[in-house]
Coordinates of N, CA and C and ligand atoms in Angstrom, one line a residue:
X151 N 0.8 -1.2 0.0 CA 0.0 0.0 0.0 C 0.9 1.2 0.0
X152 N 0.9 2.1 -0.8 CA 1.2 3.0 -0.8 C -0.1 4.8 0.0
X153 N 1.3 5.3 0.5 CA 0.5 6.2 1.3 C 1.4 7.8 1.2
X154 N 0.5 8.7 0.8 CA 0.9 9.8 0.1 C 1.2 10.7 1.7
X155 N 2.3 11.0 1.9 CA 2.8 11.6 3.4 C 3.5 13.0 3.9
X156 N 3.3 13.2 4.6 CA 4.1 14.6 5.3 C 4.0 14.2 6.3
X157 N 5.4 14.4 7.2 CA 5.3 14.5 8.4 C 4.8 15.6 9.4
X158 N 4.5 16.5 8.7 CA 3.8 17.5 9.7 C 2.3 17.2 9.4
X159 N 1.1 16.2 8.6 CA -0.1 16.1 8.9 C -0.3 15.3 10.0
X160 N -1.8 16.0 10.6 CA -2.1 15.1 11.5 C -3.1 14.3 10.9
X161 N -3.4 14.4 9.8 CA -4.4 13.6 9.2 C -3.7 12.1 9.1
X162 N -2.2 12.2 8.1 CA -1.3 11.0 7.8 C -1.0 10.3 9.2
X163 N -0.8 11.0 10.5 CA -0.6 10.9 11.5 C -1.7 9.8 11.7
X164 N -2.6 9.8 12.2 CA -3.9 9.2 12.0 C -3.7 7.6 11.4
X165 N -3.7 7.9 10.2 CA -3.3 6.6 9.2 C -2.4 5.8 9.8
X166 N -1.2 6.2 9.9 CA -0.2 5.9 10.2 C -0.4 5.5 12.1
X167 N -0.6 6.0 12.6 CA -1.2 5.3 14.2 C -1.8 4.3 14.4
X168 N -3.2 4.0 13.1 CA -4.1 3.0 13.2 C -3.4 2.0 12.5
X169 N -2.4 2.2 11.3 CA -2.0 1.2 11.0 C -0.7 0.9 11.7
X170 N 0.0 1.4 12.8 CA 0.7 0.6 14.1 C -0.2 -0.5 14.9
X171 N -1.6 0.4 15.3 CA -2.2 -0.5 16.0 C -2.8 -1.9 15.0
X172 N -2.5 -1.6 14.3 CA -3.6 -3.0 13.5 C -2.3 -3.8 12.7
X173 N -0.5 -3.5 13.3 CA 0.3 -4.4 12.6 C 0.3 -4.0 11.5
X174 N 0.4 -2.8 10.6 CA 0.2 -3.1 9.1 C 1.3 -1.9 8.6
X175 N 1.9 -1.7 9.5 CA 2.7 -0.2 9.6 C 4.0 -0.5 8.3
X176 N 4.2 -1.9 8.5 CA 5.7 -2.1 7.6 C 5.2 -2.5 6.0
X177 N 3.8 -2.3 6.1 CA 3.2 -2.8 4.8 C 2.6 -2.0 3.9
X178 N 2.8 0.2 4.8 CA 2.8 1.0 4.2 C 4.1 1.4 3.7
X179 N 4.0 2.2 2.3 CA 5.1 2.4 1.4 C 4.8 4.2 1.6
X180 N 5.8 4.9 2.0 CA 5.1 6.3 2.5 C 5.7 7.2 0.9
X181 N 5.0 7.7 0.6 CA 5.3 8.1 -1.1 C 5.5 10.1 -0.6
X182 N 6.1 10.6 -0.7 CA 6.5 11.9 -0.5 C 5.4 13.0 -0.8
X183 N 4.3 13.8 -0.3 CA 3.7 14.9 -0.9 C 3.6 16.2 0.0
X184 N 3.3 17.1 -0.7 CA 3.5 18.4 0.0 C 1.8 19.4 -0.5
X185 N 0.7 18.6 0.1 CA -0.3 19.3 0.4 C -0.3 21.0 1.0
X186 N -1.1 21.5 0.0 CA -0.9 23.2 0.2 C -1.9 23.5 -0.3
X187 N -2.3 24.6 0.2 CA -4.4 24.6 0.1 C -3.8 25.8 -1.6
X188 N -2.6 26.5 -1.5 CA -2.2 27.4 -2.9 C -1.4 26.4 -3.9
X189 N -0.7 25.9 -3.7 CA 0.1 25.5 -4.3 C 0.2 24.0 -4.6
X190 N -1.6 23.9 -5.3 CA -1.8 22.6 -5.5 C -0.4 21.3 -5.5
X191 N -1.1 20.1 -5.1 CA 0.1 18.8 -5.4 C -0.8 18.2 -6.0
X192 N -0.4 18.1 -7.4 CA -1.5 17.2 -8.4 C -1.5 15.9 -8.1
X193 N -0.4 15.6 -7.8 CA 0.3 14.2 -7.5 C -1.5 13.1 -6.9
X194 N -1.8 14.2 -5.2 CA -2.3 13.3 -4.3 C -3.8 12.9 -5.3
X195 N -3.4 11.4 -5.4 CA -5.1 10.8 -5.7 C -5.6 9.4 -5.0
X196 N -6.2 8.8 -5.6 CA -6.4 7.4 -4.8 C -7.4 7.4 -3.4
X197 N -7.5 6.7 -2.0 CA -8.1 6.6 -1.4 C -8.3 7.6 -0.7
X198 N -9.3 8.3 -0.2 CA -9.4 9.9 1.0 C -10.6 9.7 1.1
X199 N -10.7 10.2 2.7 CA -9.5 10.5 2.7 C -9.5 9.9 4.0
X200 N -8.7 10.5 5.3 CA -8.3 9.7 6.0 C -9.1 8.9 6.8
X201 N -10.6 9.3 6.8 CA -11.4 8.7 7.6 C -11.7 7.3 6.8
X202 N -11.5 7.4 5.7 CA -12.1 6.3 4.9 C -10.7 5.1 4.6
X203 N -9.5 5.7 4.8 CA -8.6 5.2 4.7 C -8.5 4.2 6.3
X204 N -8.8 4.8 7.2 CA -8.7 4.1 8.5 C -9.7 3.3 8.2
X205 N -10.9 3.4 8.3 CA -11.9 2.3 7.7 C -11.8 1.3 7.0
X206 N -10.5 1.3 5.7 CA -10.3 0.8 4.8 C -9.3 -0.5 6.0
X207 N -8.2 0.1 6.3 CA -7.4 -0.4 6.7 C -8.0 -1.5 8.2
X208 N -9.0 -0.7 9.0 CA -9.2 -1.7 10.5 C -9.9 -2.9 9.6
X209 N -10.6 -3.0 8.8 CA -11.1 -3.7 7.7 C -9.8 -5.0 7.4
X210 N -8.9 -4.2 6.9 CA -8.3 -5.3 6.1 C -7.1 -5.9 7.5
X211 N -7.0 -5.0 8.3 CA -6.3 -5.8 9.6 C -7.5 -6.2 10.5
X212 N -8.5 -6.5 10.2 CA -9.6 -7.3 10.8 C -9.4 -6.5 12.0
X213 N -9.5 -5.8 12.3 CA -9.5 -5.0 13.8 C -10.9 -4.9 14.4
X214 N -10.6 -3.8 15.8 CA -12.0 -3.2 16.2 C -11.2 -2.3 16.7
X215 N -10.6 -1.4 15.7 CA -10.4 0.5 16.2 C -11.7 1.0 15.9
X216 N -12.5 0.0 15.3 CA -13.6 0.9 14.9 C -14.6 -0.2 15.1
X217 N -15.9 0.0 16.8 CA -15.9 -1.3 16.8 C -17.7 -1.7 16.4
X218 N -18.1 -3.1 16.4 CA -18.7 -3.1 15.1 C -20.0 -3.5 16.0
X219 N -20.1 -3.4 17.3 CA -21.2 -2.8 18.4 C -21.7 -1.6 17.8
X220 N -23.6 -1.2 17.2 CA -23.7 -0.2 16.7 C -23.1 1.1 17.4
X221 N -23.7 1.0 18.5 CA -24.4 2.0 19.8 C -21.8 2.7 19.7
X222 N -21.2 1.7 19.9 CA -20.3 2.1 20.5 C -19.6 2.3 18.5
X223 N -20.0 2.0 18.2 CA -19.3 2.5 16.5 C -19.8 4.0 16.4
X224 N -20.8 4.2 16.6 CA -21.8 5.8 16.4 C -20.9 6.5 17.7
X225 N -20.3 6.1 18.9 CA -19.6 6.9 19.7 C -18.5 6.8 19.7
X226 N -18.0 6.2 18.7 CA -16.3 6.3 18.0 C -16.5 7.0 16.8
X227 N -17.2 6.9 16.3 CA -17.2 8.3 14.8 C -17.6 9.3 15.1
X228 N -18.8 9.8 16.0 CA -18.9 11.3 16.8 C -17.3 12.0 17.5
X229 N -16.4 10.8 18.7 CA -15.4 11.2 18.6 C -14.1 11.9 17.7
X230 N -14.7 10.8 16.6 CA -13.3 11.1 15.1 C -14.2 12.2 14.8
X231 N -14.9 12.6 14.6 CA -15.6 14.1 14.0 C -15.5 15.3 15.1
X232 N -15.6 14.9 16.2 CA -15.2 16.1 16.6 C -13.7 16.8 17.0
X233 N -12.9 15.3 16.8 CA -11.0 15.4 16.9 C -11.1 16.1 15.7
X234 N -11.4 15.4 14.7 CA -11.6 15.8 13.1 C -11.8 17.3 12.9
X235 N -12.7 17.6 13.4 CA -13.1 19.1 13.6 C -12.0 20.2 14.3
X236 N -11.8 20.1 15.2 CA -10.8 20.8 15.8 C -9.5 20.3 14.8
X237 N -9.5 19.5 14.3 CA -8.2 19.6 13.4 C -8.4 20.4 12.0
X238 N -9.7 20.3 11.5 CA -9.7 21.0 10.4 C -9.9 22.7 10.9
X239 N -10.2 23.5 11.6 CA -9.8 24.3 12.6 C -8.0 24.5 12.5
X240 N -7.8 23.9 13.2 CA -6.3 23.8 13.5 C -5.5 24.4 12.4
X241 N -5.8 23.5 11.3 CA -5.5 23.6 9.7 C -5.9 25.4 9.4
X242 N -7.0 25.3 9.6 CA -7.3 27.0 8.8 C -6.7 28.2 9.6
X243 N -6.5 27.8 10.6 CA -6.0 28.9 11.4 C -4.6 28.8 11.3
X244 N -3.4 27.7 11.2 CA -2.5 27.7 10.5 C -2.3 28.1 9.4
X245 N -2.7 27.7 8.7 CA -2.7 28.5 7.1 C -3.1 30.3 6.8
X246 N -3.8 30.4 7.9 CA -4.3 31.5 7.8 C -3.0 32.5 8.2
X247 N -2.2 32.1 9.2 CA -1.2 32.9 9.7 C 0.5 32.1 8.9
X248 N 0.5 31.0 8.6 CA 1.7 30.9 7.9 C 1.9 30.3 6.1
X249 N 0.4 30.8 5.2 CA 0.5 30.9 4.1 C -0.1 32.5 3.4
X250 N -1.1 32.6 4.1 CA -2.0 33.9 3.8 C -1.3 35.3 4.0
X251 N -0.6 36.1 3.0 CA 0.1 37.4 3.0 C -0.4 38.0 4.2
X252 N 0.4 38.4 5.0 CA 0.4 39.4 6.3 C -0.4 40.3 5.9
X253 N -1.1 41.2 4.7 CA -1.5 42.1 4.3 C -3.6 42.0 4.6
X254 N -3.1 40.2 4.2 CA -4.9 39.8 4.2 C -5.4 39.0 4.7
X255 N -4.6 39.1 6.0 CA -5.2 38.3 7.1 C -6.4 38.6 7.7
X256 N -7.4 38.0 8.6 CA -8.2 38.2 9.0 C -7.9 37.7 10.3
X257 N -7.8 38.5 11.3 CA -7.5 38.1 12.9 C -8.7 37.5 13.2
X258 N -10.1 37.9 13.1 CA -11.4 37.3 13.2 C -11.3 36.7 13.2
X259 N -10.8 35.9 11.6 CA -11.6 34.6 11.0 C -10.7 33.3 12.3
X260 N -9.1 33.8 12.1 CA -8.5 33.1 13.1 C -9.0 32.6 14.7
X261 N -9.3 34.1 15.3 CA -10.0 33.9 16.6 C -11.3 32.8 16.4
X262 N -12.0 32.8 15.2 CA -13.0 31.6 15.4 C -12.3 30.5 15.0
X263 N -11.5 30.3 14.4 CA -11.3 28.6 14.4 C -10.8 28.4 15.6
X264 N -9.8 29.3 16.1 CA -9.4 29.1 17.5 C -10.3 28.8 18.5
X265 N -11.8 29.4 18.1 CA -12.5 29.4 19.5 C -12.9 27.5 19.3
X266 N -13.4 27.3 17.9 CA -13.9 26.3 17.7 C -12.9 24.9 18.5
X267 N -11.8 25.2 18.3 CA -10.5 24.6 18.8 C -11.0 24.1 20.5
X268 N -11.0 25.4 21.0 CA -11.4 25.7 22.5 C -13.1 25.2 22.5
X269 N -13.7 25.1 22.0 CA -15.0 24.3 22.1 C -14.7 22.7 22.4
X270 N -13.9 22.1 20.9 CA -13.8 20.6 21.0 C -13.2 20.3 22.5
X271 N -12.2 21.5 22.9 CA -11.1 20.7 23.9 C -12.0 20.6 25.4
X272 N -13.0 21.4 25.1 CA -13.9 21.9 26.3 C -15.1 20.3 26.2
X273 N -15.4 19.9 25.1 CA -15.9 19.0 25.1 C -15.4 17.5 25.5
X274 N -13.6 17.8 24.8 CA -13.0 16.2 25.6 C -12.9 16.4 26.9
X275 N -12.7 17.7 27.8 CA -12.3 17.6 28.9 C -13.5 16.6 29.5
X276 N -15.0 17.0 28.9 CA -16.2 16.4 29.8 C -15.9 15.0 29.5
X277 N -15.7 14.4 28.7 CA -15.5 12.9 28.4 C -14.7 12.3 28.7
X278 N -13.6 12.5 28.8 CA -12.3 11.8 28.7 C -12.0 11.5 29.8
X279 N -12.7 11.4 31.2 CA -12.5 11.0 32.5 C -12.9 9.3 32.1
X280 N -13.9 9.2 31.2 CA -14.6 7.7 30.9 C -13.9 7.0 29.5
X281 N -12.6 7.4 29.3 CA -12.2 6.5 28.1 C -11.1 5.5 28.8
X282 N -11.0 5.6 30.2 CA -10.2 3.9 31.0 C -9.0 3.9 29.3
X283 N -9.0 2.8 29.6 CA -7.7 2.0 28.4 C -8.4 2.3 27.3
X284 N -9.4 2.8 26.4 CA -9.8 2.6 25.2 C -8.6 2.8 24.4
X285 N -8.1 2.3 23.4 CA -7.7 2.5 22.5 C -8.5 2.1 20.8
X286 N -9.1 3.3 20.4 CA -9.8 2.9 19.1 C -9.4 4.5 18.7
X287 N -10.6 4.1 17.1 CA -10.5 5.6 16.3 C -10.7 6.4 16.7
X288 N -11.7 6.4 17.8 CA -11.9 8.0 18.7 C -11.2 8.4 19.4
X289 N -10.2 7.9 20.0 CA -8.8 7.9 21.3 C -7.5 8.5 20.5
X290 N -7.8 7.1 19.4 CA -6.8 7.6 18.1 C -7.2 8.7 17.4
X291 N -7.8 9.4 17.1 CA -8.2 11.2 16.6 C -8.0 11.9 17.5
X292 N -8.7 11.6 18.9 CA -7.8 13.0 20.0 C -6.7 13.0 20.1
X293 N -6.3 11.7 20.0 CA -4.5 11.8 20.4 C -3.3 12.7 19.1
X294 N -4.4 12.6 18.2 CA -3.6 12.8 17.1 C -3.7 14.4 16.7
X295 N -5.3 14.8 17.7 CA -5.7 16.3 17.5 C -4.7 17.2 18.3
X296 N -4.6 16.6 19.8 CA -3.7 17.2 20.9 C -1.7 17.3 20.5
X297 N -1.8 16.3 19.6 CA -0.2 16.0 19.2 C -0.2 17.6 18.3
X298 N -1.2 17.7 17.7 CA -0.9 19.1 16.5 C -0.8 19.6 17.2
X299 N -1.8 19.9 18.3 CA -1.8 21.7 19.1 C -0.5 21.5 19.4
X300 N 0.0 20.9 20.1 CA 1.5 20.9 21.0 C 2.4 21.2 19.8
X301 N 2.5 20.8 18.4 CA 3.1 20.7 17.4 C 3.1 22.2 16.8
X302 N 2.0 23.1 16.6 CA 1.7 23.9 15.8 C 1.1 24.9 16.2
X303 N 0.8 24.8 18.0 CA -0.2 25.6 18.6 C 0.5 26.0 20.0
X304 N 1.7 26.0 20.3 CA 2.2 25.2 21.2 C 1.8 26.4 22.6
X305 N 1.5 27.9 22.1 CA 1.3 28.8 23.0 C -0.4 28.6 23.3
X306 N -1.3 27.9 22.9 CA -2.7 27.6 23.4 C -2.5 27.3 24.4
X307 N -1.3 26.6 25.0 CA -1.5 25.8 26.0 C -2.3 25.1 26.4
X308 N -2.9 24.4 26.1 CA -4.4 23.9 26.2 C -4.2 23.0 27.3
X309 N -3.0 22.4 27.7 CA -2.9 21.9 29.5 C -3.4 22.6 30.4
X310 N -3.2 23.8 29.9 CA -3.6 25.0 31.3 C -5.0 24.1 31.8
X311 N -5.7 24.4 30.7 CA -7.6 24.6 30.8 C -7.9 23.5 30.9
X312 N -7.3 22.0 30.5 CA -7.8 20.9 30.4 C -6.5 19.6 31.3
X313 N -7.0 19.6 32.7 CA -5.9 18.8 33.2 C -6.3 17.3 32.8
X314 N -8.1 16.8 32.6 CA -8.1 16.1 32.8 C -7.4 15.2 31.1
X315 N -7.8 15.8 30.2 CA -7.1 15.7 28.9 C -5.7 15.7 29.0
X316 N -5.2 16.3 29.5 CA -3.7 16.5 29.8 C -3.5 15.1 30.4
X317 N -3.9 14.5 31.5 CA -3.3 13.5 32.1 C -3.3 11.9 31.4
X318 N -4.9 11.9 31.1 CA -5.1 11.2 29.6 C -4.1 11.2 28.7
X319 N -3.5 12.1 27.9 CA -2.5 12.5 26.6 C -1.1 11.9 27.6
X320 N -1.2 12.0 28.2 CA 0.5 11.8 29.3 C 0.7 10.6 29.0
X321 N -0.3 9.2 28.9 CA -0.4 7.9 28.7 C -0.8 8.1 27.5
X322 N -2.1 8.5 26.7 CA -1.8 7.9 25.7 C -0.8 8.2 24.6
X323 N -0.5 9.0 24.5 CA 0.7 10.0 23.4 C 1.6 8.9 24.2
X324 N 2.3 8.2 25.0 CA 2.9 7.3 25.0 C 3.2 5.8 24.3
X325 N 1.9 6.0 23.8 CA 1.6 4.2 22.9 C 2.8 4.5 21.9
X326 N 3.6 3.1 21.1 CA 4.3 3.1 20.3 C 3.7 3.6 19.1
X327 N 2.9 3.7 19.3 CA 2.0 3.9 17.9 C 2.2 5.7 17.7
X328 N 1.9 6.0 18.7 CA 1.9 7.7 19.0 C 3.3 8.3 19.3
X329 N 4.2 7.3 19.8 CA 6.0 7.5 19.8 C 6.6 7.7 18.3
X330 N 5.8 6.7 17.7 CA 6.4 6.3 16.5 C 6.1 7.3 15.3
X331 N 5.2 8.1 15.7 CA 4.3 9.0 14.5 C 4.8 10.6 14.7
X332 N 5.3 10.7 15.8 CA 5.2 12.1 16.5 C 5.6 12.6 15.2
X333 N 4.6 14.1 14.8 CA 5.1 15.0 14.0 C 6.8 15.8 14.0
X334 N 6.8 16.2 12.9 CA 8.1 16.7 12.6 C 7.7 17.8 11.1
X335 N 8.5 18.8 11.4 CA 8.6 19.8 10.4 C 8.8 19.4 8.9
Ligands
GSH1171 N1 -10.5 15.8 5.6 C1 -9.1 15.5 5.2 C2 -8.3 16.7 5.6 C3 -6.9 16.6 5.1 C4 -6.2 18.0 5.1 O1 -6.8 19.1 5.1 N2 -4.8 17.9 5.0 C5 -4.1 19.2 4.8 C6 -2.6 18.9 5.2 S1 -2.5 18.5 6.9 C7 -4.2 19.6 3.4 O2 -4.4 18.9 2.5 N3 -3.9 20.8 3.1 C8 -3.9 21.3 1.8 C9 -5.2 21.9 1.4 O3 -6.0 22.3 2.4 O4 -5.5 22.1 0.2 C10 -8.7 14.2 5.9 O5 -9.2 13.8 6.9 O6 -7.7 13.6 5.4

């Protein structure tokens, strides 16, 4: 399998985490791309995107990152949608400040994805006293949402506001899977 990569997404991150957990990590071939919302990469095509690629993959490693209990499948895809969210967030407010001319920025538009940011984190703090050992696609999207902020956000601090998420991320950002992926410039 080939897998189109940057080491600074958290999306690839994602992929690349689920396929640690499901053993399938030495059976990705990571093919070089440089995604840029200006400076198209015609290159990237094939499976996307990452939600469907994780899907693809717990599938073919016969897993349960994604587990096949209705009730607890519908509260592992709500999770990945709202990591998902604060990540695509993450992304615009990045972009906003390190591709978008200094001239035609919009501080606004920034302060809302940020707030949106501060919504999701305010939402895992209420949950994430009840995820015990889980390790699935919903554990695996927050882990991979909180790895950016620290990565790309690093003055949010978002430990401040969220100890209980903090203590959570202390252990999970530990799994080899999350050792193994940590972003890089
Ligand atoms: N929904 C997509 C989001 C992927 C995404 O936005 N990736 C960023 C890089 S981290 C990107 O492609 N940026 C280029 C662009 O926005 O055109 C997924 O889950 O894979």
């Amino acid at each position: 399998m080939k897998l189109f990569y940057s080491a600074a997404s958290p999306y690839v991150r994602k992929v690349l985490v689920v396929a640690h957990e499901l053993g399938l990590a030495d059976r990705i071939e990571r093919l070089p791309a440089n995604a840029h919302p200006v400076n198209r990469d015609r290159t990237i095509v094939a499976l996307y995107d990452s939600r469907v690629i994780v899907d693809y993959l717990n599938a073919l490693g016969r897993g349960d990152l994604i587990p096949h209990d209705a009730s607890a499948r519908v509260r592992v895809m709500v999770e990945q949608a709202l990591a998902d969210g604060m990540l695509d967030a993450a992304v615009l407010a990045r972009y906003e400040n390190a591709v978008r001319p200094e001239a035609l920025r919009w501080k606004e538009w920034t302060d809302g994805q940020l707030d949106k940011i501060a919504c999701g984190l305010a939402e895992l703090e209420s949950r994430v006293t009840g995820f015990g050992e889980r390790c699935d696609l919903g554990t695996i999207a927050f882990g991979c949402a909180l790895g950016y902020l620290d990565f790309r956000f690093a003055a949010f601090a978002w430990r401040d506001r969220h100890p209980n998420a903090a203590a959570w991320f202390e252990w999970f950002g530990g799994r080899d899977s999350m050792v193994a992926t940590r972003p890089s410039a």
